[in-house]
Short mmCIF file of C-alpha atoms in Angstrom, two decimals:
data_model
loop_
_atom_site.label_atom_id
_atom_site.label_comp_id
_atom_site.label_asym_id
_atom_site.label_seq_id
_atom_site.Cartn_x
_atom_site.Cartn_y
_atom_site.Cartn_z
CA MET R 938 111.90 91.84 71.98
CA ARG R 939 109.19 89.28 71.63
CA VAL R 940 106.99 88.59 74.29
CA ILE R 941 104.79 85.51 74.92
CA THR R 942 101.82 85.93 76.72
CA ILE R 943 100.35 82.74 78.65
CA GLY R 944 96.88 83.15 80.50
CA ILE R 945 96.56 80.44 83.52
CA SER R 946 92.99 80.29 84.67
CA GLY R 947 90.90 78.64 87.08
CA PRO R 948 88.93 78.74 89.85
CA SER R 949 89.46 79.79 92.84
CA CYS R 950 92.71 76.93 94.79
CA SER R 951 92.81 75.03 91.46
CA GLY R 952 96.45 75.37 91.39
CA LYS R 953 96.90 77.76 88.86
CA THR R 954 99.16 80.50 91.18
CA THR R 955 101.23 76.79 92.10
CA ILE R 956 101.94 76.54 88.34
CA THR R 957 102.29 80.15 87.59
CA ARG R 958 105.16 80.45 89.87
CA ILE R 959 107.19 76.69 88.41
CA LEU R 960 107.50 78.89 85.17
CA GLN R 961 108.68 81.59 86.35
CA GLN R 962 111.09 79.23 87.54
CA LEU R 963 112.22 78.07 83.84
CA VAL R 964 112.59 80.97 82.02
CA LYS R 965 114.89 83.44 81.86
CA LYS R 966 112.67 86.65 81.44
CA THR R 967 109.34 86.59 83.65
CA ILE R 968 106.47 89.03 84.25
CA VAL R 969 103.53 87.53 86.31
CA ILE R 970 100.28 90.03 86.54
CA TYR R 971 97.83 88.79 89.07
CA GLN R 972 94.16 88.60 87.98
CA ASP R 973 93.16 89.17 91.70
CA ASP R 974 95.06 92.49 91.78
CA PHE R 975 92.55 94.09 89.91
CA PHE R 976 89.37 93.41 91.69
CA LYS R 977 87.34 96.72 92.42
CA PRO R 978 87.81 98.63 96.08
CA ASP R 979 86.53 97.00 99.06
CA THR R 980 83.60 99.46 99.16
CA ASP R 981 82.92 98.19 95.93
CA ILE R 982 82.68 94.82 95.72
CA PRO R 983 78.95 94.40 95.01
CA VAL R 984 76.48 91.99 97.57
CA ASP R 985 74.60 89.48 96.65
CA PRO R 986 70.87 90.16 97.04
CA GLU R 987 69.79 86.72 98.74
CA THR R 988 73.39 86.03 101.55
CA GLN R 989 73.81 89.52 101.61
CA LEU R 990 77.29 88.52 101.52
CA SER R 991 80.09 90.46 99.26
CA ASN R 992 79.96 88.81 96.34
CA TRP R 993 84.28 88.43 95.41
CA ASP R 994 83.56 85.72 92.57
CA CYS R 995 82.21 87.49 90.28
CA PRO R 996 82.67 89.39 87.26
CA GLU R 997 81.37 93.01 88.22
CA ALA R 998 83.66 92.71 91.58
CA LEU R 999 86.94 92.92 88.73
CA ASP R 1000 88.10 96.08 86.50
CA PHE R 1001 88.85 94.43 83.07
CA GLU R 1002 89.28 97.42 81.35
CA ARG R 1003 92.88 98.39 83.85
CA LEU R 1004 93.61 94.22 83.67
CA ILE R 1005 93.69 94.96 79.82
CA GLN R 1006 95.46 97.94 80.32
CA THR R 1007 98.21 96.53 81.94
CA ILE R 1008 98.71 93.33 79.69
CA GLN R 1009 98.80 95.71 76.71
CA TYR R 1010 101.84 98.19 78.36
CA VAL R 1011 103.99 94.87 79.16
CA GLN R 1012 103.44 93.65 75.90
CA GLN R 1013 104.35 97.03 74.31
CA HIS R 1014 107.09 98.35 76.33
CA HIS R 1015 108.05 94.44 78.02
CA VAL R 1016 107.73 96.72 81.73
CA LEU R 1017 105.36 96.77 84.05
CA PRO R 1018 103.77 100.14 84.48
CA THR R 1019 104.59 102.03 87.26
CA ASP R 1020 101.62 101.82 89.24
CA TYR R 1021 101.51 98.51 88.90
CA HIS R 1022 101.71 97.18 93.13
CA SER R 1023 100.84 93.43 93.59
CA ASN R 1024 99.07 92.15 96.74
CA GLU R 1025 98.72 88.77 95.51
CA VAL R 1026 102.35 88.28 96.04
CA ASN R 1027 102.50 88.04 99.24
CA ASN R 1028 99.38 85.38 99.11
CA THR R 1029 102.06 82.38 99.78
CA HIS R 1030 99.17 79.78 99.56
CA ASP R 1031 101.03 77.62 96.75
CA GLY R 1032 102.51 74.63 96.12
CA SER R 1033 105.55 75.37 93.69
CA ASP R 1034 108.27 75.12 97.35
CA LEU R 1035 106.63 71.03 96.79
CA VAL R 1036 108.88 70.87 93.42
CA THR R 1037 112.28 70.11 94.24
CA PRO R 1038 115.21 71.62 93.27
CA GLN R 1039 116.14 68.86 90.92
CA GLN R 1040 113.14 68.64 88.97
CA ILE R 1041 113.04 72.36 87.90
CA SER R 1042 116.98 71.54 87.29
CA GLU R 1043 115.55 68.50 85.11
CA TRP R 1044 112.69 70.60 83.13
CA LYS R 1045 115.11 73.01 82.59
CA LYS R 1046 117.07 70.97 80.64
CA LYS R 1047 113.60 69.32 78.75
CA ILE R 1048 113.57 72.82 77.42
CA HIS R 1049 116.48 73.81 76.55
CA GLN R 1050 116.50 70.20 74.83
CA ASN R 1051 113.10 71.20 73.07
CA ASN R 1052 113.46 74.39 71.63
CA ASN R 1053 113.10 73.94 68.29
CA ALA R 1054 111.10 76.46 68.23
CA GLY R 1055 113.56 79.42 69.90
CA ASN R 1056 111.03 79.59 72.52
CA VAL R 1057 113.62 80.43 75.23
CA ASP R 1058 116.06 82.61 74.14
CA ASP R 1059 117.64 86.34 75.77
CA ASP R 1060 114.97 88.18 73.63
CA THR R 1061 111.79 86.54 74.94
CA LEU R 1062 110.22 87.64 78.10
CA TRP R 1063 106.88 85.69 79.14
CA LEU R 1064 104.58 87.81 80.96
CA ILE R 1065 102.15 85.38 82.83
CA VAL R 1066 98.71 86.24 83.86
CA ASP R 1067 97.11 84.50 86.74
CA GLY R 1068 93.77 84.76 87.32
CA PHE R 1069 90.15 82.83 87.87
CA MET R 1070 88.18 84.57 85.10
CA LEU R 1071 90.24 84.56 81.87
CA ILE R 1072 89.43 82.65 79.64
CA SER R 1073 85.58 83.51 79.86
CA ASP R 1074 85.93 87.09 78.61
CA PRO R 1075 85.93 87.00 75.38
CA GLN R 1076 88.63 90.37 75.16
CA LEU R 1077 91.05 89.01 77.64
CA TYR R 1078 91.27 85.31 75.85
CA GLY R 1079 92.32 87.13 72.79
CA LEU R 1080 95.37 88.40 74.64
CA PHE R 1081 96.85 85.15 75.47
CA ASP R 1082 99.46 83.21 72.90
CA TYR R 1083 98.69 80.01 75.47
CA ARG R 1084 95.57 79.29 77.87
CA VAL R 1085 95.73 76.54 80.37
CA PHE R 1086 92.67 76.24 82.38
CA VAL R 1087 93.90 74.37 85.69
CA THR R 1088 90.68 72.88 87.56
CA ALA R 1089 89.40 70.05 90.24
CA SER R 1090 86.58 68.62 90.87
CA TYR R 1091 84.06 70.76 93.02
CA THR R 1092 84.88 68.46 97.16
CA THR R 1093 87.98 68.89 95.70
CA LEU R 1094 88.09 72.11 95.20
CA LYS R 1095 85.91 73.05 98.50
CA LYS R 1096 88.56 71.73 100.72
CA ARG R 1097 90.80 73.71 99.21
CA ARG R 1098 89.52 77.38 99.53
CA GLU R 1099 88.26 76.21 103.14
CA ASP R 1100 91.32 75.02 104.26
CA ARG R 1101 92.90 78.93 103.69
CA GLN R 1102 93.08 81.72 105.97
CA GLY R 1103 92.09 84.20 104.04
CA TYR R 1104 93.56 87.26 101.08
CA HIS R 1105 94.82 90.62 100.99
CA THR R 1106 92.61 92.62 99.36
CA LEU R 1107 93.40 96.07 97.67
CA GLU R 1108 92.28 98.05 101.64
CA GLY R 1109 92.67 94.73 103.24
CA TYR R 1110 92.46 91.37 104.49
CA TRP R 1111 89.44 88.90 103.82
CA VAL R 1112 87.88 85.68 105.16
CA ASP R 1113 85.73 84.12 103.96
CA PRO R 1114 82.44 83.72 106.60
CA PRO R 1115 80.76 80.32 106.96
CA GLY R 1116 78.81 79.08 104.00
CA TYR R 1117 80.94 81.09 100.86
CA PHE R 1118 81.78 78.55 99.02
CA ASP R 1119 78.76 77.25 98.36
CA ALA R 1120 76.90 80.10 98.59
CA ILE R 1121 79.22 82.61 96.04
CA VAL R 1122 82.28 80.70 95.14
CA TRP R 1123 80.23 77.90 93.38
CA PRO R 1124 77.57 79.41 91.87
CA GLU R 1125 79.54 82.72 90.08
CA PHE R 1126 82.31 79.66 89.01
CA LEU R 1127 80.31 77.19 87.70
CA ARG R 1128 77.96 80.78 85.49
CA ALA R 1129 81.24 81.92 84.14
CA HIS R 1130 82.75 78.76 82.69
CA GLN R 1131 79.45 76.52 81.43
CA HIS R 1132 81.40 76.41 78.21
CA VAL R 1133 84.65 74.91 79.97
CA PRO R 1134 85.04 71.23 80.39
CA GLY R 1135 86.41 69.55 83.30
CA PRO R 1136 85.85 67.38 86.55
CA HIS R 1137 83.65 70.55 87.76
CA HIS R 1138 80.78 69.39 85.91
CA GLN R 1139 80.49 66.22 88.09
CA GLN R 1140 77.93 67.64 90.09
CA GLN R 1141 75.57 68.73 87.07
CA GLN R 1142 73.08 66.81 84.73
CA GLU R 1143 74.50 67.96 81.66
CA LYS R 1144 77.95 69.26 80.59
CA GLN R 1145 78.86 71.91 78.03
CA ASN R 1146 81.74 71.34 76.46
CA LEU R 1147 84.35 74.17 75.29
CA ASP R 1148 83.77 73.58 71.27
CA ASP R 1149 86.94 71.35 70.33
CA ASP R 1150 89.15 74.08 71.32
CA HIS R 1151 92.75 72.78 71.29
CA ASP R 1152 94.05 76.48 72.64
CA VAL R 1153 93.58 75.71 76.17
CA ILE R 1154 95.70 73.26 77.78
CA LEU R 1155 93.30 71.36 80.65
CA ILE R 1156 95.13 70.33 83.70
CA ASP R 1157 92.95 68.48 86.07
CA THR R 1158 94.49 68.26 89.64
CA ASP R 1159 92.00 65.82 91.00
CA ILE R 1160 94.44 63.58 88.75
CA LEU R 1161 97.95 65.10 88.74
CA SER R 1162 100.16 65.65 91.28
CA ILE R 1163 101.65 68.68 90.99
CA PRO R 1164 105.40 67.71 89.01
CA GLU R 1165 102.58 66.06 86.66
CA ALA R 1166 100.65 68.89 86.24
CA ALA R 1167 103.65 71.02 85.58
CA GLU R 1168 105.03 68.30 82.87
CA THR R 1169 101.76 68.88 81.30
CA VAL R 1170 102.26 72.22 80.11
CA ILE R 1171 105.59 72.61 79.90
CA SER R 1172 105.28 69.38 77.46
CA ALA R 1173 102.39 71.66 75.46
CA LEU R 1174 104.67 75.08 75.76
CA TRP R 1175 107.65 73.25 74.25
CA SER R 1176 106.50 70.28 72.65
#
């Protein structure tokens, strides 16, 4: 069986899980791995020295080694490890249910019509990895056949994050304290993604671009609606 691995990355609340769950509906065989399932135990999450808040958005909060091993296991064995249990599937704050069945049907038809490369068949497993810190890690980056970066402006991301109620964690449930986006989420995201272009750079005087990396599909959800964002990814995967 052939395995095609897609990394769908981007800041919190950018829309990556919406894209992930739309793609799940379009192909026959999929496995989804959520990076949010690879946070360390709650008691091991680093504490920000300035605010004394738990820092869930830094690389040190994640178990990258276990995530990489899980991806490689699926690539080799075509199933998830028996010890992988997802909490993220219980987080339903995505917009995939806003896409109509008619639109899903049209996309399926388009995929089959454009299947010149043989990317849709019974012997293809689509492994989708959804996470906020995938293309900033070199070892992870190299595991993907396709890379999608979903982003938006500071204003949009802040509003979406603050409108959410909370997140399931390894040992409980996390709700952002007041000011958490500006104190932790936003600066950590910028620190890890200085090399990636997009509207998240609008507040900065200087912008560092991804070095002409055409392997990354950039999705700006300030500009694109959910169907338009999905259409862009679909067109890139099945061009």
